[in-house]
Amino acid sequence: MNAPLTPQAALAADALAPRRVFNFSPGPSTMPQSVLEQAAAEMLDYRGCGVSVLEMSHRSAAFEDILARAEQDLRDLLAIPAAFKVLFMQGGAIGQNAIVPMNLVARRPGRAIDVVVTGEWSRKSWTEAQRYGDVALAASTLGAAHDHIPDPAGWALRQDASYVHLCSNETVHGVEFQTLPDLRALGSEAPLVVDASSNIASRTIDWTRAALVFAGAQKNLGPSGITVVIVREDLLGHALPTCPSVFDYRVTAEQRSMLNTPPTYPIYLLGLMLQWLKGEGGVPAIEQRNRAKSDRLYAAIDGSGGFYRNPVAPADRSRMNVPFVMPSEALTDRFVAEAEAAGLSSLRGHKSVGGLRASIYNAMPEAGVEALVAFMHDFQRRHG
Ligand SMILES: *Cc1c(COP(=O)(O)O)cnc(C)c1O
């Protein structure tokens, strides 16, 4: 038993206790406190190895185990079929905007790439792909402020496309595909490539529809510096001759993501995040919680009589990134400053769209959303 603290000692201990805020950052983003505590506890001596994960060889048995476990946990959580490879790569999701075409564009002689642009991130993918193939917009909301998902029934899909690209959740604009399109039902045999950086592991994935899913980890899966690629086996082996070996999916799969030194510590943290997610009941459980969290926040916005507004079509609203605007720039600045002081951090919207944005990924507890909603009510009462 600890001796009771003197008032002075209690004050000193309190001053040393970490001050944790509710962090609504779009990425890198909040992580569960238990994950950070475990990483801290294992920092100096990883499970009796006498070294930190930061210091150990990627060829060591301990790291081999970390890597194998991370892959297996991801397979379990996302119900990834055996016909898909799981790759851990570097270069982020933006790197994949080039790495995907370098690996897939030569599947068909016409080098056709069909892209669906629904926001900032798919727009970036569309632009980068133009360096590698004959790129066409299958559909876009470029003229509509990216406020909805265009009905797949109206998409212009080319018969000979090497692949079709979409972004399942637009982190900046807050639009999300609630289901992935069934390309075969739309008359296309092309594989569907999905940038799921900001909603991976927040909901289930239909693997009969997606052929390649990639995601930078720093939104829903942990730290930056590691990119997860889940790719159907038949898409391997088509890389352009100029594709760097380290970005060639077939080589990466053959080398079990260790052609070069992988980002060992981010992979370790990713593994801790996946184990946390399993402990929370897995993806179906977290999906339910994410729906409750986002429903709560959208109800607060829609119920504010126009003081807070979200421009996205209700059926296409993101459960991960909730952008909203206020009546004036001055009120927006005031909201951000007062929220920050109240322990609600990083609520400013992306510079390209302004306003506010609450990113409420898997690791954002329901209490964080409750605190934000209470703050919004109070702010409106004082300034509305
Ligand atoms: C954050 C994000 C990216 C960019 O990821 P990087 O790791 O910075 O390359 C790409 N796509 C989406 C959907 C994102 O949310």
Short mmCIF file of C-alpha atoms and ligand atoms in Angstrom, two decimals, residues 91-95 121 167 169 171 195 197-198 216 218-219, ligand 1:
data_model
loop_
_atom_site.label_atom_id
_atom_site.label_comp_id
_atom_site.label_asym_id
_atom_site.label_seq_id
_atom_site.Cartn_x
_atom_site.Cartn_y
_atom_site.Cartn_z
CA GLY A 91 5.29 6.12 -48.81
CA GLY A 92 1.84 6.69 -47.34
CA ALA A 93 -1.45 6.71 -49.17
CA ILE A 94 -0.10 9.42 -51.46
CA GLY A 95 2.68 7.03 -52.42
CA TRP A 121 -8.19 12.67 -51.86
CA CYS A 167 -11.87 6.78 -52.07
CA ASN A 169 -14.16 8.01 -47.15
CA THR A 171 -11.39 12.83 -45.00
CA ASP A 195 -8.29 4.27 -50.78
CA SER A 197 -7.07 5.51 -45.37
CA SER A 198 -9.63 7.22 -43.18
CA GLY A 216 -2.08 4.94 -44.44
CA GLN A 218 -2.31 7.24 -39.11
CA LYS A 219 -6.08 7.67 -39.04
C1 LIG B 1 -4.70 11.17 -45.08
C2 LIG B 1 -5.14 10.58 -46.36
C3 LIG B 1 -4.26 10.38 -47.44
C4 LIG B 1 -2.81 10.80 -47.38
O1 LIG B 1 -2.08 9.93 -46.60
P1 LIG B 1 -0.49 10.07 -46.47
O2 LIG B 1 -0.14 8.97 -45.55
O3 LIG B 1 -0.20 11.43 -45.95
O4 LIG B 1 0.10 9.88 -47.82
C5 LIG B 1 -4.76 9.81 -48.59
N1 LIG B 1 -6.04 9.43 -48.69
C6 LIG B 1 -6.91 9.62 -47.67
C7 LIG B 1 -8.33 9.18 -47.83
C8 LIG B 1 -6.49 10.20 -46.49
O5 LIG B 1 -7.36 10.38 -45.49
#
